[in-house]
Amino acid sequence: MHAIYARVSTDEQARTGYSLQDQVNQCRKKLLSLGLSNIKEYIDDGYSGEFLDRPALSRLRDDLRAGLIKTVMVYDPDRLSRNLTNQLIIADEIEKYGAKLEFITGSYDASPEGRLFFSIRGAIAEFEKEKIRERSLRGKRAKVLSGKPLFGRDPYGYICDRDTGQYVINEEEAKIVRLIFKLYTENRYSVAKLHAQLKAMGVVNRSGKPFSLSVLDHILANEMYAGTKWYFQKYQKTVGQKKRKVLKRNVNEWVSIDVPAIIDKETFQKAAEVRRQNKVTAKRNTKFEYLLSGIIKCPKCGYAMRGTRFPKRNNKDYAYYVCSAYVNAYECDNRRCVPSQELDEAVWQEIVNMFKKSGGIRRDRNKTSDAGKEKARAEARLKKLKARQAAILKWVTDGTIDLEVAEKELQKLNSDINAAQAILSAPEPAAKESDVSPTEVFEANTFEERRRIILRLGITVTAERSENGETLYKIRF
């Protein structure tokens, strides 16, 4: 029996129109011209050539092992694989089981010289593929560094104006974006509650359907709505057949451009803070209830203390806070467990008493003022950096500076711009006194209500167990 192997990936088929049928027809014609008529086809439609895990290829290899195949006809070596190592593995298997490998686009010689030529050809093809990918990425990066966006599908709330190369606000959709942020920040909703509220209000997306939870979460996390569009934050790595893993790039590789803002940065920062609190308080992230989780620290070493439970004794569950220094391979003298329920109640009662006495918590404003000064410095630095960036781009246009030199300078500038923008987009360090009212504190009866209030207050708690079994703690505001 004689085999035809044909393959095309979905992306490649859409891009180049590489036809499976043409491959099969050419291979069949070649086999028939050699007087070989008992033909079986092995076709992988929509599978990447980067990996050997392909259904038709696996069947072909099984039939080779069984000694059923005498000839394997393939249109081109890259149909077997785009990876040189994989090409050689398959070629070795074909020879090992006594079959002959043939290509339409060229001959294959099993001699040492022929195998060397085959290897060189495969290496060149692999090198060219990587160069094309690198040039494409470099071109995209250069375009963004010049302040021009990379257009794809219109982001919700915007229109891609391809004539001017800029984003334009879609006012009808922008109204909904503002409503989403308003409901989320003012009511401190979870995404699920926000979804339910929008559905009840009859708010729908472009398709006339309610927004999904994932889309709402993406909108709330997208800094583009506050005027900054980021590129090259993540990349996809193919880890298997039809399997991709999304990985984060180093922050120095991120590139940003300014776009028209639909909401102000303060609203976006509030949304970021609500998202952070929701993540901490989400029931799916905590098996048990620890009121001070994430804000309690060890007074001896400064490491966080974590909630833990010991096996039940006398049908009772025992919950404690313990120093997490050992997790970080650090020795700490604070080895006694602090009962969590007892400490949670004590801290909460002290907060209630403070609100009863003074109507709120008086905190040191130094942290907030320092953060404001840092943001002011970052804003001034960002203005200078962008002016420098604009000047370099003008020099490139005028031919005053070499393109390669300009690109290196722009990359360094972009790294500094990203660092300044990261400072500006950081959430405020602490909530204001007016953010939590006495009524909220006095009426907070559930764990979730108390947990949210404690997080909004921005407190830090240190605690330890004395030798006589007393729990000692301090609250810092």
Short mmCIF file of C-alpha atoms in Angstrom, two decimals:
data_model
loop_
_atom_site.label_atom_id
_atom_site.label_comp_id
_atom_site.label_asym_id
_atom_site.label_seq_id
_atom_site.Cartn_x
_atom_site.Cartn_y
_atom_site.Cartn_z
CA MET A 1 0.00 0.00 0.00
CA HIS A 2 1.18 3.55 -0.79
CA ALA A 3 0.36 6.59 1.34
CA ILE A 4 -0.39 10.22 0.64
CA TYR A 5 0.08 12.61 3.56
CA ALA A 6 -1.41 16.11 3.32
CA ARG A 7 -1.76 18.81 5.96
CA VAL A 8 -2.87 22.40 6.28
CA SER A 9 -3.45 24.53 9.37
CA THR A 10 -6.61 26.60 9.66
CA ASP A 11 -4.69 29.90 9.90
CA GLU A 12 -2.52 29.05 6.90
CA GLN A 13 -5.53 28.00 4.81
CA ALA A 14 -7.28 31.30 5.55
CA ARG A 15 -4.14 33.31 4.77
CA THR A 16 -2.79 31.63 1.64
CA GLY A 17 -5.61 29.44 0.37
CA TYR A 18 -3.25 26.41 0.53
CA SER A 19 -5.55 23.69 -0.77
CA LEU A 20 -5.62 20.20 0.69
CA GLN A 21 -7.23 18.91 -2.48
CA ASP A 22 -4.38 20.29 -4.62
CA GLN A 23 -1.84 18.53 -2.40
CA VAL A 24 -3.72 15.24 -2.67
CA ASN A 25 -4.23 15.55 -6.44
CA GLN A 26 -0.56 16.30 -7.08
CA CYS A 27 0.57 13.39 -4.86
CA ARG A 28 -1.92 10.96 -6.44
CA LYS A 29 -0.86 12.01 -9.95
CA LYS A 30 2.81 11.41 -9.05
CA LEU A 31 2.12 7.95 -7.57
CA LEU A 32 0.06 6.89 -10.58
CA SER A 33 2.84 8.06 -12.93
CA LEU A 34 5.17 5.69 -11.06
CA GLY A 35 2.70 2.84 -11.58
CA LEU A 36 1.63 2.76 -7.92
CA SER A 37 -2.13 2.44 -7.60
CA ASN A 38 -3.01 1.00 -4.16
CA ILE A 39 -3.24 4.42 -2.48
CA LYS A 40 -4.45 5.45 0.98
CA GLU A 41 -4.86 9.10 2.03
CA TYR A 42 -3.87 10.51 5.43
CA ILE A 43 -5.18 14.07 5.79
CA ASP A 44 -4.80 16.46 8.74
CA ASP A 45 -7.14 19.39 8.18
CA GLY A 46 -6.57 22.33 10.56
CA TYR A 47 -3.54 20.98 12.46
CA SER A 48 -0.30 22.85 13.11
CA GLY A 49 2.91 21.41 11.70
CA GLU A 50 4.81 22.43 14.82
CA PHE A 51 3.82 19.28 16.73
CA LEU A 52 3.72 15.57 15.88
CA ASP A 53 0.44 15.02 17.73
CA ARG A 54 -1.86 14.85 14.68
CA PRO A 55 -4.59 12.22 14.09
CA ALA A 56 -3.79 11.33 10.47
CA LEU A 57 -0.03 11.41 11.03
CA SER A 58 -0.44 9.10 14.04
CA ARG A 59 -2.41 6.63 11.90
CA LEU A 60 0.25 6.80 9.20
CA ARG A 61 3.01 6.07 11.73
CA ASP A 62 1.01 3.13 13.13
CA ASP A 63 0.59 1.68 9.63
CA LEU A 64 4.32 2.14 8.98
CA ARG A 65 5.15 0.17 12.14
CA ALA A 66 2.77 -2.57 10.96
CA GLY A 67 4.66 -2.77 7.66
CA LEU A 68 1.62 -1.81 5.56
CA ILE A 69 3.19 1.19 3.77
CA LYS A 70 5.75 0.97 0.94
CA THR A 71 5.80 4.63 -0.21
CA VAL A 72 4.94 7.92 1.53
CA MET A 73 4.21 10.78 -0.89
CA VAL A 74 4.13 14.33 0.52
CA TYR A 75 3.76 17.60 -1.37
CA ASP A 76 6.56 19.41 0.51
CA PRO A 77 8.75 18.72 3.61
CA ASP A 78 6.97 21.44 5.62
CA ARG A 79 3.72 19.44 5.21
CA LEU A 80 5.35 16.77 7.40
CA SER A 81 6.43 19.37 9.94
CA ARG A 82 7.67 22.94 10.21
CA ASN A 83 10.14 21.79 12.84
CA LEU A 84 13.43 20.37 11.52
CA THR A 85 13.83 17.89 14.38
CA ASN A 86 10.34 16.51 13.77
CA GLN A 87 11.00 16.25 10.03
CA LEU A 88 14.07 14.12 10.72
CA ILE A 89 12.19 11.93 13.23
CA ILE A 90 9.46 11.13 10.68
CA ALA A 91 12.00 10.57 7.87
CA ASP A 92 13.95 8.16 10.13
CA GLU A 93 10.77 6.24 10.96
CA ILE A 94 9.84 5.89 7.29
CA GLU A 95 13.29 4.51 6.44
CA LYS A 96 13.36 2.30 9.54
CA TYR A 97 10.20 0.46 8.51
CA GLY A 98 11.37 -0.05 4.92
CA ALA A 99 9.24 2.57 3.17
CA LYS A 100 10.35 5.25 0.70
CA LEU A 101 9.79 8.98 1.23
CA GLU A 102 8.96 11.14 -1.82
CA PHE A 103 8.18 14.85 -2.26
CA ILE A 104 6.48 16.65 -5.14
CA THR A 105 8.58 19.81 -4.75
CA GLY A 106 11.90 17.95 -4.75
CA SER A 107 13.55 14.58 -4.40
CA TYR A 108 14.63 12.97 -1.17
CA ASP A 109 17.88 11.00 -1.13
CA ALA A 110 18.47 8.68 1.83
CA SER A 111 22.25 8.88 1.35
CA PRO A 112 24.36 10.86 3.86
CA GLU A 113 24.67 13.70 1.33
CA GLY A 114 20.93 13.66 0.64
CA ARG A 115 20.08 13.73 4.35
CA LEU A 116 22.50 16.62 4.85
CA PHE A 117 20.80 18.58 2.07
CA PHE A 118 17.38 17.72 3.56
CA SER A 119 18.53 18.99 6.98
CA ILE A 120 19.96 22.21 5.54
CA ARG A 121 16.76 22.89 3.62
CA GLY A 122 14.66 22.31 6.75
CA ALA A 123 16.91 24.53 8.86
CA ILE A 124 16.68 27.35 6.31
CA ALA A 125 12.88 27.05 6.18
CA GLU A 126 12.68 27.18 9.99
CA PHE A 127 15.05 30.18 10.09
CA GLU A 128 13.01 32.05 7.47
CA LYS A 129 9.80 31.40 9.41
CA GLU A 130 11.31 32.85 12.60
CA LYS A 131 12.72 35.86 10.72
CA ILE A 132 9.29 36.62 9.23
CA ARG A 133 7.74 36.41 12.68
CA GLU A 134 10.45 38.65 14.19
CA ARG A 135 10.14 41.25 11.42
CA SER A 136 6.38 41.31 11.78
CA LEU A 137 6.59 41.88 15.53
CA ARG A 138 9.30 44.52 15.07
CA GLY A 139 7.16 46.35 12.51
CA LYS A 140 4.15 46.34 14.82
CA ARG A 141 6.25 47.60 17.72
CA ALA A 142 7.73 50.41 15.62
CA LYS A 143 4.24 51.46 14.56
CA VAL A 144 3.00 51.64 18.15
CA LEU A 145 6.16 53.47 19.28
CA SER A 146 5.33 56.13 16.71
CA GLY A 147 1.97 56.63 18.45
CA LYS A 148 -0.16 54.77 15.90
CA PRO A 149 -2.55 52.03 17.08
CA LEU A 150 -2.75 48.47 15.76
CA PHE A 151 -6.32 48.09 14.61
CA GLY A 152 -8.35 44.94 14.88
CA ARG A 153 -12.00 44.62 15.78
CA ASP A 154 -13.49 47.88 17.12
CA PRO A 155 -13.21 47.81 20.94
CA TYR A 156 -16.56 48.34 22.65
CA GLY A 157 -17.05 52.10 23.05
CA TYR A 158 -14.75 53.02 20.15
CA ILE A 159 -14.59 53.13 16.35
CA CYS A 160 -11.32 52.43 14.54
CA ASP A 161 -10.95 55.32 12.09
CA ARG A 162 -8.59 53.76 9.55
CA ASP A 163 -8.40 56.95 7.49
CA THR A 164 -6.82 58.98 10.32
CA GLY A 165 -5.28 55.98 12.12
CA GLN A 166 -6.94 56.91 15.42
CA TYR A 167 -9.61 55.65 17.82
CA VAL A 168 -12.85 57.66 17.90
CA ILE A 169 -15.37 57.42 20.75
CA ASN A 170 -18.67 55.77 19.87
CA GLU A 171 -20.96 57.94 22.01
CA GLU A 172 -23.86 55.48 22.21
CA GLU A 173 -21.60 52.71 23.48
CA ALA A 174 -19.60 55.13 25.63
CA LYS A 175 -22.77 55.92 27.62
CA ILE A 176 -23.08 52.23 28.51
CA VAL A 177 -19.38 52.03 29.45
CA ARG A 178 -19.82 54.98 31.83
CA LEU A 179 -22.94 53.34 33.30
CA ILE A 180 -21.01 50.08 33.88
CA PHE A 181 -18.24 51.88 35.79
CA LYS A 182 -20.73 54.06 37.71
CA LEU A 183 -22.80 51.10 38.94
CA TYR A 184 -19.71 49.07 39.77
CA THR A 185 -17.84 51.73 41.75
CA GLU A 186 -20.78 53.39 43.53
CA ASN A 187 -22.53 50.17 44.58
CA ARG A 188 -19.32 48.13 44.96
CA TYR A 189 -20.97 45.30 43.06
CA SER A 190 -19.45 41.95 42.25
CA VAL A 191 -19.31 41.31 38.50
CA ALA A 192 -22.17 38.82 38.90
CA LYS A 193 -24.38 41.44 40.61
CA LEU A 194 -23.41 44.01 38.00
CA HIS A 195 -24.40 41.55 35.27
CA ALA A 196 -27.79 40.97 36.93
CA GLN A 197 -28.39 44.72 37.36
CA LEU A 198 -27.59 45.53 33.72
CA LYS A 199 -29.79 42.66 32.55
CA ALA A 200 -32.67 43.93 34.68
CA MET A 201 -32.19 47.41 33.19
CA GLY A 202 -32.32 45.99 29.66
CA VAL A 203 -28.75 47.03 28.81
CA VAL A 204 -27.43 44.97 25.89
CA ASN A 205 -24.25 44.74 23.79
CA ARG A 206 -23.78 45.32 20.06
CA SER A 207 -25.45 42.02 19.25
CA GLY A 208 -28.55 42.93 21.24
CA LYS A 209 -27.71 40.42 23.98
CA PRO A 210 -26.84 40.97 27.67
CA PHE A 211 -23.15 41.44 28.46
CA SER A 212 -21.43 38.25 29.61
CA LEU A 213 -19.55 38.12 32.92
CA SER A 214 -16.18 37.77 31.17
CA VAL A 215 -16.80 40.78 28.91
CA LEU A 216 -17.84 42.94 31.88
CA ASP A 217 -14.71 41.91 33.77
CA HIS A 218 -12.58 42.74 30.72
CA ILE A 219 -14.19 46.19 30.38
CA LEU A 220 -13.60 46.99 34.06
CA ALA A 221 -9.93 45.97 33.79
CA ASN A 222 -9.24 47.76 30.49
CA GLU A 223 -7.27 50.96 31.06
CA MET A 224 -8.06 52.04 27.50
CA TYR A 225 -11.32 53.54 28.81
CA ALA A 226 -9.22 55.86 30.99
CA GLY A 227 -7.13 57.02 28.03
CA THR A 228 -4.19 54.57 27.91
CA LYS A 229 -4.09 51.70 25.42
CA TRP A 230 -1.47 49.03 26.15
CA TYR A 231 0.19 46.72 23.64
CA PHE A 232 2.57 43.75 23.98
CA GLN A 233 1.56 42.99 27.57
CA LYS A 234 0.98 39.32 26.79
CA TYR A 235 1.85 36.79 24.15
CA GLN A 236 0.60 33.37 23.15
CA LYS A 237 2.86 30.35 23.24
CA THR A 238 1.81 27.21 21.40
CA VAL A 239 2.34 24.34 23.84
CA GLY A 240 0.51 21.57 22.00
CA GLN A 241 -1.75 20.75 19.11
CA LYS A 242 -4.51 23.37 19.25
CA LYS A 243 -3.28 24.35 22.74
CA ARG A 244 -1.98 27.83 23.51
CA LYS A 245 -0.79 29.33 26.75
CA VAL A 246 -1.07 33.09 27.43
CA LEU A 247 2.04 34.46 29.14
CA LYS A 248 2.86 37.93 30.47
CA ARG A 249 5.72 39.89 28.98
CA ASN A 250 8.23 41.79 31.08
CA VAL A 251 6.86 45.24 31.94
CA ASN A 252 9.77 46.84 30.05
CA GLU A 253 8.37 45.36 26.82
CA TRP A 254 4.94 46.96 27.24
CA VAL A 255 4.08 49.81 24.90
CA SER A 256 1.29 52.34 25.41
CA ILE A 257 -0.39 55.05 23.35
CA ASP A 258 -2.86 57.77 24.36
CA VAL A 259 -6.46 57.36 23.20
CA PRO A 260 -9.62 59.42 23.84
CA ALA A 261 -10.80 58.69 27.40
CA ILE A 262 -14.38 57.64 28.11
CA ILE A 263 -13.96 57.77 31.91
CA ASP A 264 -11.50 59.66 34.11
CA LYS A 265 -8.50 57.98 35.77
CA GLU A 266 -9.98 58.40 39.25
CA THR A 267 -13.02 56.31 38.27
CA PHE A 268 -10.76 53.63 36.77
CA GLN A 269 -8.67 53.54 39.97
CA LYS A 270 -11.83 53.14 42.06
CA ALA A 271 -12.91 50.25 39.84
CA ALA A 272 -9.45 48.67 40.27
CA GLU A 273 -9.77 48.93 44.04
CA VAL A 274 -13.26 47.37 44.01
CA ARG A 275 -11.96 44.54 41.82
CA ARG A 276 -9.09 43.96 44.27
CA GLN A 277 -11.47 43.84 47.22
CA ASN A 278 -13.87 41.54 45.38
CA LYS A 279 -11.03 39.17 44.60
CA VAL A 280 -10.03 39.00 48.26
CA THR A 281 -13.60 38.56 49.54
CA ALA A 282 -14.79 36.12 46.85
CA LYS A 283 -16.05 32.94 48.47
CA ARG A 284 -14.41 30.78 45.81
CA ASN A 285 -11.00 32.04 46.97
CA THR A 286 -11.52 31.29 50.67
CA LYS A 287 -12.65 27.93 51.98
CA PHE A 288 -13.13 29.33 55.50
CA GLU A 289 -13.94 32.80 56.84
CA TYR A 290 -10.96 34.82 58.11
CA LEU A 291 -11.89 38.45 58.65
CA LEU A 292 -8.27 39.67 58.72
CA SER A 293 -6.94 37.58 55.83
CA GLY A 294 -4.44 39.57 53.76
CA ILE A 295 -4.08 42.39 56.32
CA ILE A 296 -2.69 40.63 59.40
CA LYS A 297 1.11 40.49 59.82
CA CYS A 298 3.53 38.92 62.24
CA PRO A 299 4.94 41.49 64.75
CA LYS A 300 8.24 39.58 64.98
CA CYS A 301 9.30 39.18 61.33
CA GLY A 302 6.78 41.22 59.33
CA TYR A 303 5.61 38.31 57.17
CA ALA A 304 1.90 37.86 56.56
CA MET A 305 -0.07 35.58 58.86
CA ARG A 306 -2.33 33.05 57.21
CA GLY A 307 -5.54 31.41 58.32
CA THR A 308 -5.47 27.68 58.97
CA ARG A 309 -7.65 25.03 60.54
CA PHE A 310 -6.69 22.00 62.56
CA PRO A 311 -8.54 18.67 62.57
CA LYS A 312 -11.74 18.62 64.57
CA ARG A 313 -11.55 17.63 68.23
CA ASN A 314 -14.68 17.02 70.26
CA ASN A 315 -16.73 17.85 67.14
CA LYS A 316 -15.33 21.38 67.15
CA ASP A 317 -13.34 23.10 64.38
CA TYR A 318 -10.32 25.13 65.52
CA ALA A 319 -9.25 28.08 63.33
CA TYR A 320 -6.04 30.09 63.81
CA TYR A 321 -3.74 32.69 62.29
CA VAL A 322 -0.12 31.50 61.96
CA CYS A 323 3.05 33.25 60.77
CA SER A 324 3.86 32.31 57.16
CA ALA A 325 7.64 32.86 57.50
CA TYR A 326 8.27 29.11 57.16
CA VAL A 327 6.65 29.18 53.70
CA ASN A 328 9.43 31.55 52.64
CA ALA A 329 12.14 29.42 54.30
CA TYR A 330 12.57 32.02 57.06
CA GLU A 331 12.85 31.30 60.78
CA CYS A 332 10.57 33.25 63.13
CA ASP A 333 10.20 33.14 66.93
CA ASN A 334 6.45 33.73 66.72
CA ARG A 335 5.38 30.08 66.60
CA ARG A 336 2.21 30.24 68.68
CA CYS A 337 -1.12 30.10 66.86
CA VAL A 338 -3.54 33.01 67.36
CA PRO A 339 -7.23 31.95 67.54
CA SER A 340 -8.85 33.65 64.54
CA GLN A 341 -12.43 33.94 65.81
CA GLU A 342 -11.33 35.57 69.06
CA LEU A 343 -9.04 38.05 67.25
CA ASP A 344 -11.60 38.85 64.52
CA GLU A 345 -14.24 39.73 67.10
CA ALA A 346 -11.82 41.87 69.15
CA VAL A 347 -10.62 43.87 66.13
CA TRP A 348 -14.12 44.41 64.82
CA GLN A 349 -15.39 45.56 68.23
CA GLU A 350 -12.54 48.07 68.49
CA ILE A 351 -13.45 49.50 65.08
CA VAL A 352 -17.10 49.80 66.14
CA ASN A 353 -16.06 51.59 69.36
CA MET A 354 -13.94 54.08 67.39
CA PHE A 355 -16.87 54.95 65.17
CA LYS A 356 -19.12 55.35 68.22
CA LYS A 357 -16.66 57.74 69.88
CA SER A 358 -15.57 59.93 66.97
CA GLY A 359 -17.82 58.98 64.06
CA GLY A 360 -14.84 57.65 62.09
CA ILE A 361 -11.17 56.78 62.14
CA ARG A 362 -8.52 59.46 62.26
CA ARG A 363 -5.60 58.33 60.13
CA ASP A 364 -2.18 59.70 59.36
CA ARG A 365 -2.38 61.46 56.00
CA ASN A 366 1.37 61.25 55.32
CA LYS A 367 1.06 58.16 53.13
CA THR A 368 -1.68 59.72 51.03
CA SER A 369 0.19 63.03 50.66
CA ASP A 370 3.44 61.23 49.76
CA ALA A 371 1.63 59.23 47.09
CA GLY A 372 0.17 62.45 45.69
CA LYS A 373 3.64 64.03 45.47
CA GLU A 374 5.01 60.92 43.76
CA LYS A 375 2.20 61.03 41.19
CA ALA A 376 2.82 64.73 40.57
CA ARG A 377 6.51 64.02 39.93
CA ALA A 378 5.58 61.11 37.64
CA GLU A 379 3.17 63.32 35.69
CA ALA A 380 5.82 66.00 35.14
CA ARG A 381 8.35 63.36 34.08
CA LEU A 382 5.83 61.78 31.71
CA LYS A 383 5.25 65.13 30.03
CA LYS A 384 8.98 65.57 29.39
CA LEU A 385 9.38 62.00 28.12
CA LYS A 386 6.52 62.36 25.65
CA ALA A 387 7.92 65.65 24.41
CA ARG A 388 11.26 63.90 23.83
CA GLN A 389 9.45 61.04 22.05
CA ALA A 390 7.66 63.49 19.73
CA ALA A 391 10.95 65.26 18.95
CA ILE A 392 12.69 62.01 17.97
CA LEU A 393 9.80 61.03 15.71
CA LYS A 394 10.03 64.43 14.02
CA TRP A 395 13.80 64.00 13.53
CA VAL A 396 13.18 60.62 11.90
CA THR A 397 10.63 62.17 9.54
CA ASP A 398 13.03 65.02 8.67
CA GLY A 399 15.92 62.58 8.15
CA THR A 400 17.96 64.25 10.90
CA ILE A 401 18.53 61.03 12.84
CA ASP A 402 19.21 57.47 11.70
CA LEU A 403 16.23 55.09 12.04
CA GLU A 404 18.19 52.43 13.96
CA VAL A 405 19.49 54.96 16.48
CA ALA A 406 15.98 56.41 16.84
CA GLU A 407 14.47 53.00 17.49
CA LYS A 408 16.92 52.26 20.33
CA GLU A 409 16.21 55.66 21.90
CA LEU A 410 12.44 55.16 21.52
CA GLN A 411 12.59 51.76 23.23
CA LYS A 412 14.40 53.28 26.23
CA LEU A 413 11.94 56.19 26.32
CA ASN A 414 9.01 53.80 26.15
CA SER A 415 10.31 51.85 29.14
CA ASP A 416 10.54 55.10 31.16
CA ILE A 417 7.06 56.18 29.97
CA ASN A 418 5.60 52.84 31.09
CA ALA A 419 7.16 53.21 34.54
CA ALA A 420 5.73 56.73 34.93
CA GLN A 421 2.29 55.63 33.74
CA ALA A 422 2.33 52.68 36.15
CA ILE A 423 2.76 55.15 39.04
CA LEU A 424 -0.09 57.34 37.75
CA SER A 425 -2.46 54.41 37.29
CA ALA A 426 -1.78 52.91 40.74
CA PRO A 427 -4.81 52.91 43.11
CA GLU A 428 -4.89 55.37 45.99
CA PRO A 429 -3.09 53.93 49.03
CA ALA A 430 -5.93 54.33 51.51
CA ALA A 431 -9.62 55.13 51.62
CA LYS A 432 -10.75 58.46 53.02
CA GLU A 433 -12.60 58.69 56.31
CA SER A 434 -15.82 59.61 54.52
CA ASP A 435 -15.66 56.42 52.45
CA VAL A 436 -17.02 54.40 55.39
CA SER A 437 -19.97 55.81 57.31
CA PRO A 438 -20.85 54.96 60.92
CA THR A 439 -24.20 53.56 59.73
CA GLU A 440 -22.41 51.04 57.50
CA VAL A 441 -20.27 49.86 60.44
CA PHE A 442 -23.15 49.59 62.92
CA GLU A 443 -25.38 47.70 60.47
CA ALA A 444 -22.69 45.29 59.23
CA ASN A 445 -23.78 41.90 60.55
CA THR A 446 -22.56 39.45 57.91
CA PHE A 447 -18.97 38.37 57.34
CA GLU A 448 -18.97 39.79 53.79
CA GLU A 449 -20.16 43.24 54.97
CA ARG A 450 -17.54 43.44 57.72
CA ARG A 451 -14.80 42.16 55.43
CA ARG A 452 -15.47 44.85 52.83
CA ILE A 453 -15.48 47.60 55.45
CA ILE A 454 -12.16 46.47 56.93
CA LEU A 455 -10.56 46.41 53.48
CA ARG A 456 -11.89 49.87 52.67
CA LEU A 457 -10.45 51.22 55.93
CA GLY A 458 -6.96 50.13 54.81
CA ILE A 459 -5.89 48.93 58.26
CA THR A 460 -2.99 46.62 59.17
CA VAL A 461 -3.15 44.27 62.17
CA THR A 462 -0.25 42.61 64.01
CA ALA A 463 -0.94 39.84 66.51
CA GLU A 464 0.79 37.21 68.67
CA ARG A 465 0.00 34.83 71.49
CA SER A 466 1.67 35.50 74.85
CA GLU A 467 3.13 32.79 77.10
CA ASN A 468 0.09 32.91 79.36
CA GLY A 469 -2.25 32.36 76.36
CA GLU A 470 -3.40 35.97 75.92
CA THR A 471 -3.85 37.36 72.40
CA LEU A 472 -1.92 40.63 71.95
CA TYR A 473 -2.67 42.76 68.90
CA LYS A 474 -2.27 46.24 67.43
CA ILE A 475 -4.26 48.02 64.73
CA ARG A 476 -2.46 50.49 62.47
CA PHE A 477 -4.49 52.96 60.39
#
